Amino acid sequence: MSRTNGFVGRRNFIKLAGIGSVAVGASATGSIIWQGEKAIAQEPSKPEAKPQIVDPQEALKRLIDGNKRFIEDKRMNPNQSKLRLQEISAGQYPFAAILGCGDSRVPAEIVFDQGFGDLFIVRVAGNIVSPEGIGSLEFATAVLGAPLIVVLGHTKCGAVSAAVKGDPLPGRIGAFVEEIKPAVELVRNKPGNLEDNSVISNVQYQVKRLEESSTILRGLIKEKKLKIAGGRYEIATGKVTLVA
């Protein structure tokens, strides 16, 4: 995939399904933005963010290094200035996408010490894979060019706890809890704390679902242009541990 990519029109995006190698173009004078059925060029009147040319392993290392700074209280707070806002106003080039839980204690930009335009975030309780989430992550990777997806679960996750207990739930709450129960059953007879084991199992289960549910993501993985990893965030310490 070209790393000078910006937004593409809706029709072109649909054509990406089933196509492994995708080059998404940008204009010579500025990023291209998605507007209705066609793309239009932005006027290059402001400083412009440049494509972040990184491979999947480098992107993962950048996240790990950022989390290390966070837990050691040595945050650099990169890309958080007003100048950065101007740079990304013409287009975005995130170097990673995060499928995280909606829990207010797990803000990805903070725990990975990143800034504006660095991460494409999809958040839903229990960090579950949904059709809307898959589409969002396909957009982040095939269109915006992010070479890495991290499914980020965390300790003391209420959605996982509910799946472990299995009690009836009101409204639509039970809908996302049901998507976690298969992961719980995979570790129900495993030694150790069932809830902690289920947090890890759920991350691994959702990573597998992502890999199996999207022809676009599978194609990018096959061409080694995308990696899907899984992490467990420790609420008490802020540390992210890779588990998939």
Short mmCIF file of C-alpha atoms in Angstrom, two decimals:
data_model
loop_
_atom_site.label_atom_id
_atom_site.label_comp_id
_atom_site.label_asym_id
_atom_site.label_seq_id
_atom_site.Cartn_x
_atom_site.Cartn_y
_atom_site.Cartn_z
CA MET A 1 0.00 0.00 0.00
CA SER A 2 1.22 3.45 -0.81
CA ARG A 3 2.09 5.48 2.23
CA THR A 4 1.12 8.72 0.51
CA ASN A 5 -2.49 7.79 0.95
CA GLY A 6 -5.41 9.97 1.96
CA PHE A 7 -9.16 9.53 1.70
CA VAL A 8 -10.77 7.89 -1.30
CA GLY A 9 -14.30 8.07 -2.68
CA ARG A 10 -16.95 5.67 -1.46
CA ARG A 11 -17.09 3.76 -4.74
CA ASN A 12 -13.35 3.17 -4.75
CA PHE A 13 -13.44 2.04 -1.12
CA ILE A 14 -16.06 -0.59 -1.94
CA LYS A 15 -13.79 -1.92 -4.68
CA LEU A 16 -11.12 -2.69 -2.06
CA ALA A 17 -13.05 -5.75 -0.84
CA GLY A 18 -11.20 -8.82 -2.02
CA ILE A 19 -8.30 -6.82 -3.43
CA GLY A 20 -5.00 -7.47 -1.68
CA SER A 21 -2.73 -4.72 -2.89
CA VAL A 22 -4.23 -1.26 -2.67
CA ALA A 23 -2.68 2.08 -3.54
CA VAL A 24 -4.69 5.01 -2.29
CA GLY A 25 -3.64 8.27 -3.90
CA ALA A 26 -3.21 11.81 -2.68
CA SER A 27 -2.92 14.90 -4.80
CA ALA A 28 0.43 16.46 -5.57
CA THR A 29 -0.47 19.64 -3.75
CA GLY A 30 -2.39 18.44 -0.75
CA SER A 31 -4.21 15.57 0.95
CA ILE A 32 -7.42 14.27 -0.55
CA ILE A 33 -10.53 14.28 1.59
CA TRP A 34 -13.62 12.13 1.33
CA GLN A 35 -16.70 14.15 0.42
CA GLY A 36 -19.82 12.39 -0.83
CA GLU A 37 -19.09 10.33 -3.93
CA LYS A 38 -15.85 12.00 -4.95
CA ALA A 39 -12.56 13.24 -3.57
CA ILE A 40 -11.43 16.83 -3.76
CA ALA A 41 -8.01 18.40 -3.22
CA GLN A 42 -7.38 20.65 -0.25
CA GLU A 43 -5.71 23.99 -0.76
CA PRO A 44 -2.11 23.74 0.54
CA SER A 45 -2.38 26.99 2.48
CA LYS A 46 -1.52 25.50 5.87
CA PRO A 47 1.25 23.24 7.23
CA GLU A 48 0.33 19.71 6.27
CA ALA A 49 0.85 16.44 8.11
CA LYS A 50 3.01 14.01 6.15
CA PRO A 51 2.32 10.28 5.75
CA GLN A 52 3.93 8.29 8.55
CA ILE A 53 5.98 5.68 6.73
CA VAL A 54 6.14 2.80 9.20
CA ASP A 55 5.80 -0.94 8.95
CA PRO A 56 3.68 -3.00 11.38
CA GLN A 57 6.55 -3.88 13.71
CA GLU A 58 7.77 -0.30 13.89
CA ALA A 59 4.25 0.89 14.64
CA LEU A 60 3.94 -1.65 17.45
CA LYS A 61 7.30 -0.60 18.87
CA ARG A 62 6.16 3.02 18.84
CA LEU A 63 3.15 2.09 20.96
CA ILE A 64 5.20 -0.03 23.36
CA ASP A 65 7.76 2.74 23.79
CA GLY A 66 4.99 5.26 24.41
CA ASN A 67 3.41 3.06 27.06
CA LYS A 68 6.80 2.66 28.73
CA ARG A 69 7.13 6.44 28.94
CA PHE A 70 3.63 6.62 30.38
CA ILE A 71 4.18 4.12 33.19
CA GLU A 72 7.58 5.66 34.02
CA ASP A 73 6.01 9.13 34.19
CA LYS A 74 8.25 10.36 31.34
CA ARG A 75 5.54 11.32 28.85
CA MET A 76 6.64 13.42 25.88
CA ASN A 77 3.05 14.47 24.97
CA PRO A 78 3.90 14.51 21.24
CA ASN A 79 1.76 16.08 18.52
CA GLN A 80 -0.46 18.02 20.91
CA SER A 81 0.28 21.60 19.83
CA LYS A 82 -1.88 24.06 17.90
CA LEU A 83 0.53 23.68 15.00
CA ARG A 84 -0.31 19.97 14.94
CA LEU A 85 -4.00 20.83 14.69
CA GLN A 86 -3.24 22.88 11.58
CA GLU A 87 -1.12 20.09 10.10
CA ILE A 88 -3.85 17.46 10.37
CA SER A 89 -6.68 19.73 9.28
CA ALA A 90 -5.93 18.77 5.66
CA GLY A 91 -5.76 15.00 6.23
CA GLN A 92 -4.88 12.24 8.66
CA TYR A 93 -2.23 9.52 8.57
CA PRO A 94 -2.57 7.45 11.78
CA PHE A 95 0.22 4.93 12.31
CA ALA A 96 -2.01 2.55 14.28
CA ALA A 97 -5.66 1.73 14.94
CA ILE A 98 -6.96 0.69 18.36
CA LEU A 99 -10.06 -1.40 19.03
CA GLY A 100 -10.53 -0.58 22.69
CA CYS A 101 -13.12 -0.78 25.42
CA GLY A 102 -15.30 2.25 26.12
CA ASP A 103 -14.09 2.27 29.75
CA SER A 104 -13.23 5.85 30.78
CA ARG A 105 -10.07 4.64 32.52
CA VAL A 106 -8.40 3.51 29.29
CA PRO A 107 -7.79 6.53 27.00
CA ALA A 108 -5.49 5.14 24.31
CA GLU A 109 -3.74 8.40 23.33
CA ILE A 110 -2.71 8.93 26.95
CA VAL A 111 -1.62 5.39 27.86
CA PHE A 112 0.44 5.14 24.66
CA ASP A 113 1.70 8.76 24.91
CA GLN A 114 0.53 9.84 21.47
CA GLY A 115 -1.20 12.91 20.08
CA PHE A 116 -3.54 14.33 17.48
CA GLY A 117 -3.63 12.28 14.27
CA ASP A 118 -1.50 9.41 15.59
CA LEU A 119 -4.15 6.82 16.44
CA PHE A 120 -7.46 5.83 14.86
CA ILE A 121 -9.66 4.77 17.78
CA VAL A 122 -12.70 2.49 17.77
CA ARG A 123 -14.22 2.06 21.23
CA VAL A 124 -17.06 -0.17 22.38
CA ALA A 125 -17.76 -1.84 25.72
CA GLY A 126 -15.82 -5.09 25.97
CA ASN A 127 -13.64 -4.22 22.94
CA ILE A 128 -15.80 -6.54 20.86
CA VAL A 129 -15.75 -6.94 17.09
CA SER A 130 -18.94 -5.65 15.46
CA PRO A 131 -19.86 -5.01 11.80
CA GLU A 132 -19.48 -1.28 12.37
CA GLY A 133 -16.14 -1.80 14.09
CA ILE A 134 -14.86 -3.98 11.25
CA GLY A 135 -15.85 -1.34 8.71
CA SER A 136 -14.15 1.38 10.73
CA LEU A 137 -10.94 -0.64 10.96
CA GLU A 138 -11.05 -1.47 7.25
CA PHE A 139 -11.24 2.26 6.63
CA ALA A 140 -8.34 2.94 9.01
CA THR A 141 -6.11 0.39 7.29
CA ALA A 142 -7.12 0.16 3.62
CA VAL A 143 -7.91 3.85 3.21
CA LEU A 144 -5.86 5.75 5.79
CA GLY A 145 -2.99 3.28 5.63
CA ALA A 146 -2.55 2.32 9.30
CA PRO A 147 -0.28 -0.77 9.31
CA LEU A 148 -1.29 -1.95 12.78
CA ILE A 149 -4.46 -2.78 14.69
CA VAL A 150 -4.30 -3.41 18.43
CA VAL A 151 -7.25 -4.95 20.24
CA LEU A 152 -6.88 -3.48 23.73
CA GLY A 153 -8.63 -5.12 26.66
CA HIS A 154 -8.13 -4.25 30.32
CA THR A 155 -8.36 -5.59 33.85
CA LYS A 156 -11.53 -5.02 35.89
CA CYS A 157 -13.60 -4.87 32.70
CA GLY A 158 -17.29 -4.66 33.57
CA ALA A 159 -18.35 -6.22 30.27
CA VAL A 160 -16.12 -9.25 30.86
CA SER A 161 -17.32 -9.54 34.47
CA ALA A 162 -20.91 -9.58 33.26
CA ALA A 163 -20.08 -12.29 30.72
CA VAL A 164 -18.46 -14.39 33.46
CA LYS A 165 -21.49 -14.04 35.76
CA GLY A 166 -23.98 -14.68 32.97
CA ASP A 167 -26.89 -12.92 34.68
CA PRO A 168 -29.76 -11.42 32.62
CA LEU A 169 -29.13 -7.78 31.69
CA PRO A 170 -31.53 -4.95 30.81
CA GLY A 171 -31.90 -3.15 27.51
CA ARG A 172 -29.17 -3.60 24.92
CA ILE A 173 -26.42 -4.24 27.47
CA GLY A 174 -26.70 -7.97 26.98
CA ALA A 175 -25.98 -7.66 23.25
CA PHE A 176 -22.27 -6.96 23.62
CA VAL A 177 -21.92 -9.23 26.66
CA GLU A 178 -23.09 -12.16 24.52
CA GLU A 179 -20.15 -11.49 22.16
CA ILE A 180 -17.74 -12.09 25.06
CA LYS A 181 -19.23 -15.30 26.44
CA PRO A 182 -17.50 -17.62 23.91
CA ALA A 183 -14.15 -16.28 25.09
CA VAL A 184 -15.11 -16.99 28.71
CA GLU A 185 -16.00 -20.58 27.90
CA LEU A 186 -12.59 -21.11 26.32
CA VAL A 187 -10.91 -20.58 29.72
CA ARG A 188 -13.63 -21.58 32.17
CA ASN A 189 -11.73 -24.69 33.30
CA LYS A 190 -8.29 -23.07 33.15
CA PRO A 191 -6.37 -22.67 36.44
CA GLY A 192 -6.24 -19.20 37.94
CA ASN A 193 -8.69 -16.32 38.22
CA LEU A 194 -11.52 -16.79 35.72
CA GLU A 195 -12.15 -13.08 35.23
CA ASP A 196 -8.49 -12.25 34.57
CA ASN A 197 -8.15 -15.23 32.25
CA SER A 198 -11.32 -14.14 30.44
CA VAL A 199 -9.96 -10.63 29.81
CA ILE A 200 -6.99 -12.13 27.97
CA SER A 201 -9.10 -14.77 26.25
CA ASN A 202 -11.51 -12.08 25.03
CA VAL A 203 -8.68 -10.07 23.48
CA GLN A 204 -7.36 -13.16 21.71
CA TYR A 205 -10.87 -14.14 20.62
CA GLN A 206 -11.61 -10.70 19.16
CA VAL A 207 -8.25 -10.64 17.34
CA LYS A 208 -9.16 -13.94 15.71
CA ARG A 209 -12.61 -12.65 14.79
CA LEU A 210 -11.09 -9.61 13.10
CA GLU A 211 -8.70 -11.77 11.11
CA GLU A 212 -11.50 -14.09 9.99
CA SER A 213 -14.30 -11.58 9.38
CA SER A 214 -12.78 -9.24 6.81
CA THR A 215 -11.42 -10.04 3.37
CA ILE A 216 -9.79 -6.60 3.30
CA LEU A 217 -7.90 -7.14 6.56
CA ARG A 218 -6.93 -10.69 5.57
CA GLY A 219 -5.54 -9.43 2.29
CA LEU A 220 -3.41 -6.79 3.98
CA ILE A 221 -2.13 -9.32 6.53
CA LYS A 222 -1.23 -11.78 3.75
CA GLU A 223 0.80 -9.08 2.02
CA LYS A 224 2.51 -8.25 5.35
CA LYS A 225 1.14 -4.71 5.22
CA LEU A 226 -0.92 -5.17 8.37
CA LYS A 227 -0.50 -6.76 11.76
CA ILE A 228 -3.29 -7.35 14.28
CA ALA A 229 -2.05 -7.59 17.85
CA GLY A 230 -3.75 -7.87 21.22
CA GLY A 231 -2.92 -6.15 24.48
CA ARG A 232 -4.06 -6.24 28.12
CA TYR A 233 -4.04 -2.93 29.99
CA GLU A 234 -3.52 -3.09 33.74
CA ILE A 235 -5.83 -0.51 35.32
CA ALA A 236 -3.75 -0.19 38.51
CA THR A 237 -0.36 0.33 36.87
CA GLY A 238 -1.04 1.59 33.32
CA LYS A 239 1.08 -1.14 31.76
CA VAL A 240 0.07 -2.74 28.47
CA THR A 241 1.14 -6.37 28.01
CA LEU A 242 0.93 -8.02 24.62
CA VAL A 243 -1.19 -11.18 24.73
CA ALA A 244 -1.78 -11.82 21.02
#
